[in-house]
Tab-separated table of C-alpha atoms in Angstrom:
chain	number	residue	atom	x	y	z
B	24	UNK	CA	-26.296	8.379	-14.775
B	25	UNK	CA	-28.344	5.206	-14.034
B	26	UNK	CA	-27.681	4.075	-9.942
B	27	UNK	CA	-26.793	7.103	-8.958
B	28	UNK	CA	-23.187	6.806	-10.834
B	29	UNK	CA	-20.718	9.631	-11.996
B	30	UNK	CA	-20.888	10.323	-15.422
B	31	UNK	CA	-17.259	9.915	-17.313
B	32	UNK	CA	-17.597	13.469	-19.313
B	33	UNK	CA	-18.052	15.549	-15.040
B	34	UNK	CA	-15.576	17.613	-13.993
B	35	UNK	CA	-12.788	16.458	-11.769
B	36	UNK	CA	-13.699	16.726	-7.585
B	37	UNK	CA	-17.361	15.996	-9.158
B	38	UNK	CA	-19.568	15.639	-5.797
B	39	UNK	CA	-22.144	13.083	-7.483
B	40	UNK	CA	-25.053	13.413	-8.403
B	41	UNK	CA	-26.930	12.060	-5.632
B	42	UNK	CA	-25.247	14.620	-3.833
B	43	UNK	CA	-27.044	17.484	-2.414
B	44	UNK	CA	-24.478	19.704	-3.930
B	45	UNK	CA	-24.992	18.177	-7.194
B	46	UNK	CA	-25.132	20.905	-9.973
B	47	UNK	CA	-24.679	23.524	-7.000
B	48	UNK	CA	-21.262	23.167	-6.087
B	49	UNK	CA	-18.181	25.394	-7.518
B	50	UNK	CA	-16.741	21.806	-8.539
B	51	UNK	CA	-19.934	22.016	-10.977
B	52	UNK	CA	-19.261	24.941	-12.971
B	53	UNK	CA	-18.750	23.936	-16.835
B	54	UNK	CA	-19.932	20.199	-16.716
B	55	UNK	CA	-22.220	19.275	-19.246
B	56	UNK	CA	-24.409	17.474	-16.727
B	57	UNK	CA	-24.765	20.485	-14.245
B	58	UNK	CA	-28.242	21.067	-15.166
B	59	UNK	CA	-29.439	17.648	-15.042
B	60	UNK	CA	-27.518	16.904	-11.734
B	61	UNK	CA	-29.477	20.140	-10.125
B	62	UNK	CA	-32.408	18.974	-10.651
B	63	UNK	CA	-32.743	15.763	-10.480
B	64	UNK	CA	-34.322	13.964	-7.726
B	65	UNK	CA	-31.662	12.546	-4.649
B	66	UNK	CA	-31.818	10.070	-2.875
B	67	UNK	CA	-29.847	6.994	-0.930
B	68	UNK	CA	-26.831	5.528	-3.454
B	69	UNK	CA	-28.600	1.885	-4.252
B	70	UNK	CA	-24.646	0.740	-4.691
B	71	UNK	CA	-23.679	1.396	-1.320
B	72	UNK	CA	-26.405	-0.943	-0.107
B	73	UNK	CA	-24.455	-3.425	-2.750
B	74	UNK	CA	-21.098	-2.752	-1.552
B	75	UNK	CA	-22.235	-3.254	1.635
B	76	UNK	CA	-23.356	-6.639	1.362
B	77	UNK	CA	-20.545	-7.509	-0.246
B	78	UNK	CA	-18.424	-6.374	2.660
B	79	UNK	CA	-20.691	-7.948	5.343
B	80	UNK	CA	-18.375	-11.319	4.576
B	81	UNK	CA	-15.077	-9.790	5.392
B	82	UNK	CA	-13.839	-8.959	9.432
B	83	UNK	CA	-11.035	-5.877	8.769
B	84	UNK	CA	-10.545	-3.785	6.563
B	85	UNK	CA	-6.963	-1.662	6.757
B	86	UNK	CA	-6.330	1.540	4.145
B	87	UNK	CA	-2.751	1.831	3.675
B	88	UNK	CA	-1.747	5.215	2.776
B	89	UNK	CA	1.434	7.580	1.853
B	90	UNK	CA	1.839	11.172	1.809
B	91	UNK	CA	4.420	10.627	-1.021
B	92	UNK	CA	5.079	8.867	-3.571
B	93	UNK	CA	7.579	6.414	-3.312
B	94	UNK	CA	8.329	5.769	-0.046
B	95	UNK	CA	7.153	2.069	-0.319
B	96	UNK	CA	3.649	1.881	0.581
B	97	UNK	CA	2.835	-0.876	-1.809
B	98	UNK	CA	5.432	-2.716	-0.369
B	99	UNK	CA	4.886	-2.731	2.688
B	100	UNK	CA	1.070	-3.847	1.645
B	101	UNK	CA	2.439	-6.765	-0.262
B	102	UNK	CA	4.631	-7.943	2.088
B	103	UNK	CA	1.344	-7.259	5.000
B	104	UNK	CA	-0.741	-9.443	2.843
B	105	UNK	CA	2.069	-12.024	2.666
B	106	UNK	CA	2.176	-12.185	6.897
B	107	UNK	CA	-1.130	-12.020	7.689
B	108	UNK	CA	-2.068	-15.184	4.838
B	109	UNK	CA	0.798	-16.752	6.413
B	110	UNK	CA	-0.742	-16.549	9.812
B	111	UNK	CA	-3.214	-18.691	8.321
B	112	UNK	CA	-5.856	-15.888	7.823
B	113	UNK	CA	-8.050	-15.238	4.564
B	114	UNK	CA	-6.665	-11.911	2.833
B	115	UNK	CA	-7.737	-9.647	0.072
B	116	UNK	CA	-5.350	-7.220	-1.222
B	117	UNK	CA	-7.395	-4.496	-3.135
B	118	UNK	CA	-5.364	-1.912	-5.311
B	119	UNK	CA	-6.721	0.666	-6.106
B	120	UNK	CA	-3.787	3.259	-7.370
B	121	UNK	CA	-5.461	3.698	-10.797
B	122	UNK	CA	-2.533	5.128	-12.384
B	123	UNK	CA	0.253	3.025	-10.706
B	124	UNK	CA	-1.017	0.176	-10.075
B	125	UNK	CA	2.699	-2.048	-8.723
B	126	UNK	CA	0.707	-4.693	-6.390
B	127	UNK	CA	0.538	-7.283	-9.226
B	128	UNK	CA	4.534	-7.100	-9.736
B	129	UNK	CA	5.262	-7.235	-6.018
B	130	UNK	CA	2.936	-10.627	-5.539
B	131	UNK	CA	4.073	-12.434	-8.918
B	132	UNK	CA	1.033	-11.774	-10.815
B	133	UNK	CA	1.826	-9.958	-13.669
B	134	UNK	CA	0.068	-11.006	-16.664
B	135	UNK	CA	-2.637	-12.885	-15.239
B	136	UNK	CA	-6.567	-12.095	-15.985
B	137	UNK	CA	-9.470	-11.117	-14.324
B	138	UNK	CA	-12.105	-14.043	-14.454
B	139	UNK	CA	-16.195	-13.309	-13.756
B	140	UNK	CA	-18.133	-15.728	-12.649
B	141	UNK	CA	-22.728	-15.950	-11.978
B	142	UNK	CA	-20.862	-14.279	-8.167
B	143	UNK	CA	-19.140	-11.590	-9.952
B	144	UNK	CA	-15.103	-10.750	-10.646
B	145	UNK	CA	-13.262	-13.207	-9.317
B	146	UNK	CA	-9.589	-11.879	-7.730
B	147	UNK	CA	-6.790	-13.161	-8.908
B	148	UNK	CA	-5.206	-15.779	-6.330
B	149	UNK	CA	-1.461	-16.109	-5.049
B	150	UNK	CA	-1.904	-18.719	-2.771
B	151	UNK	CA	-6.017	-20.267	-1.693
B	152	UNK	CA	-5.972	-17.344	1.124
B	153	UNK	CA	-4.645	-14.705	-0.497
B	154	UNK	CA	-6.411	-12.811	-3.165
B	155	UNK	CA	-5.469	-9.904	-4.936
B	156	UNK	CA	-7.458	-7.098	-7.304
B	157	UNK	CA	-5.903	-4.516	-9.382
B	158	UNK	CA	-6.383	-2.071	-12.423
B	159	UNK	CA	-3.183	-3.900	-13.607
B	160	UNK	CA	-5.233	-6.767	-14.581
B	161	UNK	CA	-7.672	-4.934	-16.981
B	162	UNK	CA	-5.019	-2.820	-19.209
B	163	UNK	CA	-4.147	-4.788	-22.249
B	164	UNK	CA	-0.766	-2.934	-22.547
B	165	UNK	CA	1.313	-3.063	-18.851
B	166	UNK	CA	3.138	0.104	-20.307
B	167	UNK	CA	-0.524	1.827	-21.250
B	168	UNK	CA	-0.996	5.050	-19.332
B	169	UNK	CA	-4.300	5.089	-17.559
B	170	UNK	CA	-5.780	8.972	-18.040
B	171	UNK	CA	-8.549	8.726	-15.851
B	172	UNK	CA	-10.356	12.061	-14.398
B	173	UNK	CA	-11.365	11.335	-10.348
B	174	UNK	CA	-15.218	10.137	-11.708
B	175	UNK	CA	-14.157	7.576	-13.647
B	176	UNK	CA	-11.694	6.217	-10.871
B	177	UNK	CA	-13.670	6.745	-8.869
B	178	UNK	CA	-16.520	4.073	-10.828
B	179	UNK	CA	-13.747	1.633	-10.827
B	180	UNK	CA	-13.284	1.818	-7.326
B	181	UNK	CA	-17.126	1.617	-6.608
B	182	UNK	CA	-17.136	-1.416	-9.019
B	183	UNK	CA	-14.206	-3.150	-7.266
B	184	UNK	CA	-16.008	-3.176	-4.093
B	185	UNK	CA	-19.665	-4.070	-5.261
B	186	UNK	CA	-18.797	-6.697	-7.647
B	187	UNK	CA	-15.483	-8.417	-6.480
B	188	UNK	CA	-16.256	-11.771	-4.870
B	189	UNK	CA	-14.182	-11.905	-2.205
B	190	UNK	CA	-15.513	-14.480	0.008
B	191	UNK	CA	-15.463	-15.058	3.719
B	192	UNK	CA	-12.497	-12.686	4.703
B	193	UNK	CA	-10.299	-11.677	7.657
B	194	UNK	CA	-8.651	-9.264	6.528
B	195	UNK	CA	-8.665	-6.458	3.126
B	196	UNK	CA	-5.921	-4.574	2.673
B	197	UNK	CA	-6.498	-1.555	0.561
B	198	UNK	CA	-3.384	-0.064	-1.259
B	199	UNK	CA	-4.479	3.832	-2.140
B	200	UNK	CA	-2.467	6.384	-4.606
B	201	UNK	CA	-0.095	8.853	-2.418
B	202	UNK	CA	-1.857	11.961	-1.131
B	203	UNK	CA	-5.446	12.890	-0.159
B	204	UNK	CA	-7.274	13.046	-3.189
B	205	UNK	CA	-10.827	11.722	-5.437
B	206	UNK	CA	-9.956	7.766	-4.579
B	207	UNK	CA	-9.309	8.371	-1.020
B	208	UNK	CA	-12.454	10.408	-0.494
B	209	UNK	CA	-14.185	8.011	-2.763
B	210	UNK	CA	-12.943	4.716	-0.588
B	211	UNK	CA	-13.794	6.024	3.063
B	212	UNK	CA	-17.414	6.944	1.165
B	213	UNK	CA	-18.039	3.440	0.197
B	214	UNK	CA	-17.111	1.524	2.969
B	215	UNK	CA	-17.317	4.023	6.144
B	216	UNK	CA	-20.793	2.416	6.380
B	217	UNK	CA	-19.646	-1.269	6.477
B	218	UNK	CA	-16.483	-0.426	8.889
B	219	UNK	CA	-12.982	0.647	8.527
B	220	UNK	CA	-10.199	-0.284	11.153
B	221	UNK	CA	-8.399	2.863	10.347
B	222	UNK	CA	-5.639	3.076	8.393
B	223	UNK	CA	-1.637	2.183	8.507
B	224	UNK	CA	0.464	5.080	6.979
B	225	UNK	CA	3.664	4.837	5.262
B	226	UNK	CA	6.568	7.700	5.244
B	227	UNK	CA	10.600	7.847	5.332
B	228	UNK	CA	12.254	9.672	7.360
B	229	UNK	CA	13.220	13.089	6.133
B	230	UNK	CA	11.207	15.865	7.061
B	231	UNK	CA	10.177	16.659	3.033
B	232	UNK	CA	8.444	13.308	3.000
B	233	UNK	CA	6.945	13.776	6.802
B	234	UNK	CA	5.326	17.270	5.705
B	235	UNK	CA	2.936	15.270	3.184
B	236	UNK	CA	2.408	12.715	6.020
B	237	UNK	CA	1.132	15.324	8.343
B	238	UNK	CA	-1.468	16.047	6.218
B	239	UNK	CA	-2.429	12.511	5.421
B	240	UNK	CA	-3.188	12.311	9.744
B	241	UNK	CA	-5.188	15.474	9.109
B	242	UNK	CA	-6.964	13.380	6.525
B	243	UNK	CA	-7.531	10.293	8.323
B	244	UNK	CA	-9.226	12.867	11.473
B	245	UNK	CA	-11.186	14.369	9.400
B	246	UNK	CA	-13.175	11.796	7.472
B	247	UNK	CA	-13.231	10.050	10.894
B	248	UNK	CA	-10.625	6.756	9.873
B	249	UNK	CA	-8.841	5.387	12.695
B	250	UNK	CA	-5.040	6.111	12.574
B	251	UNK	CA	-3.602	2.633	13.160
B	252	UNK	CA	-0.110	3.633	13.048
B	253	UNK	CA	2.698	5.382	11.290
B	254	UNK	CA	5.271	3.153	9.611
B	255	UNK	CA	9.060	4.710	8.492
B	256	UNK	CA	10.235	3.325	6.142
B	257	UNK	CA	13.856	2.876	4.556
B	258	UNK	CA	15.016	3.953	7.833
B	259	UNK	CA	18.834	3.830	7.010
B	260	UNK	CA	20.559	1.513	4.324
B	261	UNK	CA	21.066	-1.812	6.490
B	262	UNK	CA	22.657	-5.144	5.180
B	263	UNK	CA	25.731	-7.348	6.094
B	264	UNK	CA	28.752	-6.114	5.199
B	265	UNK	CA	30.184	-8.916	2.986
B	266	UNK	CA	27.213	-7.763	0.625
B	267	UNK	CA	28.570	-4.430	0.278
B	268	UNK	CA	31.052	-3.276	-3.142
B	269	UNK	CA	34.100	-1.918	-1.994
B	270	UNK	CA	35.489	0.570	-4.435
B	271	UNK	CA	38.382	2.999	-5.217
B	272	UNK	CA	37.515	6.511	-6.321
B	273	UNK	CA	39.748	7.929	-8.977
B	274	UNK	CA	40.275	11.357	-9.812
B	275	UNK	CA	38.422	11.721	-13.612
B	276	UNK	CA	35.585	9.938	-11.125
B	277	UNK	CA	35.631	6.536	-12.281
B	278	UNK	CA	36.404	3.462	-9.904
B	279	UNK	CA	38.159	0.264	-9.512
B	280	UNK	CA	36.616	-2.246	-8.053
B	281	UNK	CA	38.552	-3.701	-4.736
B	282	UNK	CA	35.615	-5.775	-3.563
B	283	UNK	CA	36.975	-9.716	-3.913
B	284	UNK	CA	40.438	-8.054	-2.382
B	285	UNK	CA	38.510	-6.602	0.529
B	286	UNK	CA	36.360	-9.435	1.358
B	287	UNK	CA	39.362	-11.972	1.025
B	288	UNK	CA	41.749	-9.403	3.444
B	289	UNK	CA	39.286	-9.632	5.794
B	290	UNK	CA	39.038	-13.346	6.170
B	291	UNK	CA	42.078	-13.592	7.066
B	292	UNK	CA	42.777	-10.994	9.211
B	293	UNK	CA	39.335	-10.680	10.843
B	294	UNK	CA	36.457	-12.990	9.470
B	295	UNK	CA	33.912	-11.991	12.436
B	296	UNK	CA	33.812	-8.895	10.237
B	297	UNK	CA	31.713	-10.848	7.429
B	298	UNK	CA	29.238	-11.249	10.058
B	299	UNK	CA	28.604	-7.416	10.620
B	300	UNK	CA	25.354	-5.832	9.537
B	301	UNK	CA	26.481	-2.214	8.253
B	302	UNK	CA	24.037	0.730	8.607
B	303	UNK	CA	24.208	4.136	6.838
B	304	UNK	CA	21.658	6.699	6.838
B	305	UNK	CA	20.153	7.449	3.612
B	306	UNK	CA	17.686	10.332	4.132
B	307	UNK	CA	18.215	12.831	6.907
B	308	UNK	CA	16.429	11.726	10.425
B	309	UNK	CA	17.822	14.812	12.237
B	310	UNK	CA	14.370	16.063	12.796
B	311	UNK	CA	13.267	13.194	15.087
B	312	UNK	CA	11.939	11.274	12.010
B	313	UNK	CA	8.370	9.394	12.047
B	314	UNK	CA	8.711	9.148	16.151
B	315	UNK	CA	8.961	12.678	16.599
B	316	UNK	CA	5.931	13.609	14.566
B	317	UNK	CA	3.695	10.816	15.864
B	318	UNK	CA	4.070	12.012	19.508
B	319	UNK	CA	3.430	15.629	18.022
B	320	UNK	CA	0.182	14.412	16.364
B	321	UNK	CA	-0.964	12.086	18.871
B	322	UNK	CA	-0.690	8.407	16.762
B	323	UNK	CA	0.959	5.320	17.059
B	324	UNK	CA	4.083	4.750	15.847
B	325	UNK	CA	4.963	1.338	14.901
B	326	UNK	CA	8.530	0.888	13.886
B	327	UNK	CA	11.095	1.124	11.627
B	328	UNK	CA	11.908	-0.769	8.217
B	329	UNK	CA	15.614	-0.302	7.143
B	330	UNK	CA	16.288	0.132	3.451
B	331	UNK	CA	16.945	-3.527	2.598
B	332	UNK	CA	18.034	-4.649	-0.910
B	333	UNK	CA	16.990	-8.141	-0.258
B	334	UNK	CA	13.346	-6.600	0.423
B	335	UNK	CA	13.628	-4.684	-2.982
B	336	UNK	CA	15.018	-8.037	-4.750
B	337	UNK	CA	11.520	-9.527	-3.151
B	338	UNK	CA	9.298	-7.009	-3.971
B	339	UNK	CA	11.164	-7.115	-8.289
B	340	UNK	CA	10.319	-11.147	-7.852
B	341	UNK	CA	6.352	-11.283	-6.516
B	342	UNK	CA	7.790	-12.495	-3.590
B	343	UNK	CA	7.156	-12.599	0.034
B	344	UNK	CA	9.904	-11.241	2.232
B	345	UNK	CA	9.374	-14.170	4.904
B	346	UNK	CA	9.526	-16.949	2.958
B	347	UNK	CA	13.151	-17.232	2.591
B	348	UNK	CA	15.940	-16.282	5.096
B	349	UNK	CA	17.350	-13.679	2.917
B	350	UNK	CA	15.544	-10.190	3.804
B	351	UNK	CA	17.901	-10.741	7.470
B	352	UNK	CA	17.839	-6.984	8.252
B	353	UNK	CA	13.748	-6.092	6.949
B	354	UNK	CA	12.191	-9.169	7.036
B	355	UNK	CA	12.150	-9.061	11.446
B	356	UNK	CA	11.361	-5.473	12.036
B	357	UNK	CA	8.255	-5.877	9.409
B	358	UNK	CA	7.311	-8.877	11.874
B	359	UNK	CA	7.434	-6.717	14.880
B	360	UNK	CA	5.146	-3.848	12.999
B	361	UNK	CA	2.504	-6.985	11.874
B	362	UNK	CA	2.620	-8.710	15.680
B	363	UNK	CA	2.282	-4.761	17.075
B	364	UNK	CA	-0.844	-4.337	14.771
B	365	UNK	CA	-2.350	-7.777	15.791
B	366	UNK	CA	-1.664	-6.993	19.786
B	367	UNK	CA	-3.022	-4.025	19.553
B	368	UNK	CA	-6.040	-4.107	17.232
B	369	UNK	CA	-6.514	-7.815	16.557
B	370	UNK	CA	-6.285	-9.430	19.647
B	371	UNK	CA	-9.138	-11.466	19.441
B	372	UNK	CA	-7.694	-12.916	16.079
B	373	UNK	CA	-4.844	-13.507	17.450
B	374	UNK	CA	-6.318	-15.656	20.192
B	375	UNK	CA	-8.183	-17.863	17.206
B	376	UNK	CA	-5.055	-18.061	15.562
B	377	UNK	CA	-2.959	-19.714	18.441
C-alpha cells in the first residue's frame, strides 16, 4: 500500500486507504487489509500532487459519459477527437473503459504498443496532434477478458493520468465505461483538483436508454462536474435512398432481392429520387426523446446524430468521419454539436483558432 494506493486483494467500492473511512466503512467488511487500513496514519494522496502536475500542461479536459451501454459514446469521442485535431488543436484521447476498451479500433490503432520513455508512457499517436491511451494497448490477447475488481481499475486509471506524457494540450477527452460506477468516481477524484469542463453525455432516444441517462445528470450534480450537454444519438436511421436494399418478402419468410430493378425503375421514371435522403425511426422518440428530458433536468441539449452506416463503416476502419465526403447524413450534425461546444464553452479557443 506504498503512496497511498489500493491494494489489488480490497473489496470492490474500496474507499482507500487514505480515506478517513478506511477500515471503517461497510465497503470494508471482509478485506484482508481492514485492519491495517484503520489504523494507519492518513494523510494527503502524494499521487494527486503527481497527477496534477501532469495535468497543469493541458487547457480542457471533457468526460464523455453514457448511461448505457451501446449507444455510441466511444464514437462519438473518436470522431470529437478527430474535429477538434482537425481544428488544428493538440488532443489526447484517454480511454479508460477497462473492460471494453473500442477507442483503439475506432482511430486505426489496433495492434500498436505502448512506448516509455525517461518522461514516462508515451500515447500512442494518430496524427502529431492527436494522441490516444488505452487498456487496449497493454493486453497481449485483443480477445483477453480483463477481470478487474474497481481497485485495480481504478490504479490503472491513477497511473494513466500520473505517468502518461501528454505534452502541451488543448484538449483531453476522456472516454468512461457506461453507468456511474468505481472509474467514474475514481476520474472526477483525480482530476477535480486540476479542473474539469464538465462532461458531454451520450444517450438514444427511447425512454429505456434515457432512464440510465437521468441518473448519469444526477451523477454529474452531485460530484459537482459541469453538464456540458446531452447528445442523442442514432436519432432515426438516415441515408440516401439509392443506398437502401429493396426486397420482396415471401411467405416461408425468405426474400428476393429487387434492389438493381428498383434503382434502375427509378432512373428512368424519376432519377431526382436517387437524390433523396430516407429517414426511419429506429427506437421510439414518442416521449420527447433527449430534448424533452434536458429541459426537465435543466441541461443543454446539443443535437441530434442520425443512425448513419457510413459513420459505423468509419468507426469499423479507425477512421475519421470528416475526412471523406461519405458520412453525408452524420458527418454535419456532429459538426454542429462540436461548433455548439466551442461557442459555448471554448470561445476563447475559438478566437485563437481563426
Amino acid at each position: 500500500m506504498e503512496n497511498g494506493e489500493i491494494p489489488e486483494d480490497a473489496n470492490e467500492h474500496c474507499p482507500g486507504p487514505q480515506s478517513e473511512s478506511a477500515g471503517k466503512s461497510d465497503a470494508c467488511q471482509g478485506c484482508p487489509n481492514q485492519e491495517v487500513c484503520a489504523t494507519a496514519p492518513k494523510g494527503p494522496d502524494p499521487d494527486l500532487v503527481a497527477i496534477a502536475e501532469r495535468m497543469a500542461t493541458v487547457k480542457h479536459k471533457i468526460l464523455v459519459l453514457s448511461g448505457k451501454g451501446g449507444v455510441g459514446k466511444s464514437t462519438f469521442s473518436a470522431q470529437l477527437s478527430f474535429a477538434l485535431a482537425a481544428k488544428d488543436f493538440q488532443v489526447g484521447l484517454m480511454d479508460i473503459d477497462i473492460c471494453g476498451p473500442s477507442i483503439p479500433k475506432m482511430l486505426g490503432l489496433e495492434g500498436q504498443d505502448i512506448h516509455q520513455s525517461n518522461l514516462g508512457w508515451s500515447p500512442v499517436y494518430v496524427e502529431s496532434n492527436l494522441g490516444v491511451m488505452s487498456i487496449g494497448f497493454m493486453l497481449p490477447n485483443p480477445d483477453e477478458a480483463v477481470i478487474w475488481r474497481g481497485p485495480r481499475k481504478n490504479g490503472l486509471i491513477k497511473q494513466f493520468l500520473k505517468d502518461v506524457y501528454w505534452g502541451e494540450l488543448d484538449f483531453l477527452v476522456v472516454d468512461a465505461p457506461p453507468g456511474t460506477s468505481d472509474e467514474h468516481i475514481s476520474i472526477v477524484q483525480f482530476l477535480q483538483g486540476t479542473g474539469i469542463d464538465g462532461a458531454i453525455i451520450v444517450t438514444t432516444p427511447q425512454q429505456v436508454s434515457l432512464i440510465d441517462v437521468r441518473k448519469e445528470v444526477s451523477f454529474c450534480k452531485k460530484v459537482g462536474v459541469p453538464v456540458l450537454g446531452v447528445v442523442e444519438n442514432m436519432s432515426g436511421l438516415c441515408q440516401p435512398l439509392k443506398d437502401f436494399r429493396f426486397l420482396k418478402m415471401m411467405e416461408n419468410g425468405e426474400h428476393t432481392d429487387l434492389t438493381e430493378k428498383v434503382i434502375e425503375y427509378m432512373r428512368e421514371k424519376a432519377p431526382e429520387m436517387l437524390d433523396l435522403i430516407a429517414s426511419s425511426e429506429v427506437f421510439d422518440s414518442s416521449g420527447g426523446g433527449a430534448e424533452k428530458m434536458c429541459t426537465e433536468m435543466g441541461v443543454p441539449f446539443l443535437g441530434k446524430v442520425p443512425l448513419d452506416p457510413q459513420l459505423c463503416k468509419a468507426g469499423e476502419e479507425g477512421k475519421s468521419c470528416f475526412a471523406e465526403q461519405k458520412c453525408l447524413t452524420s458527418a454535419p450534425a456532429l459538426k454542429n454539436i462540436v461548433e455548439k461546444l466551442m461557442t459555448n464553452y471554448w470561445r476563447e479557443e475559438t478566437s485563437v483558432e481563426q
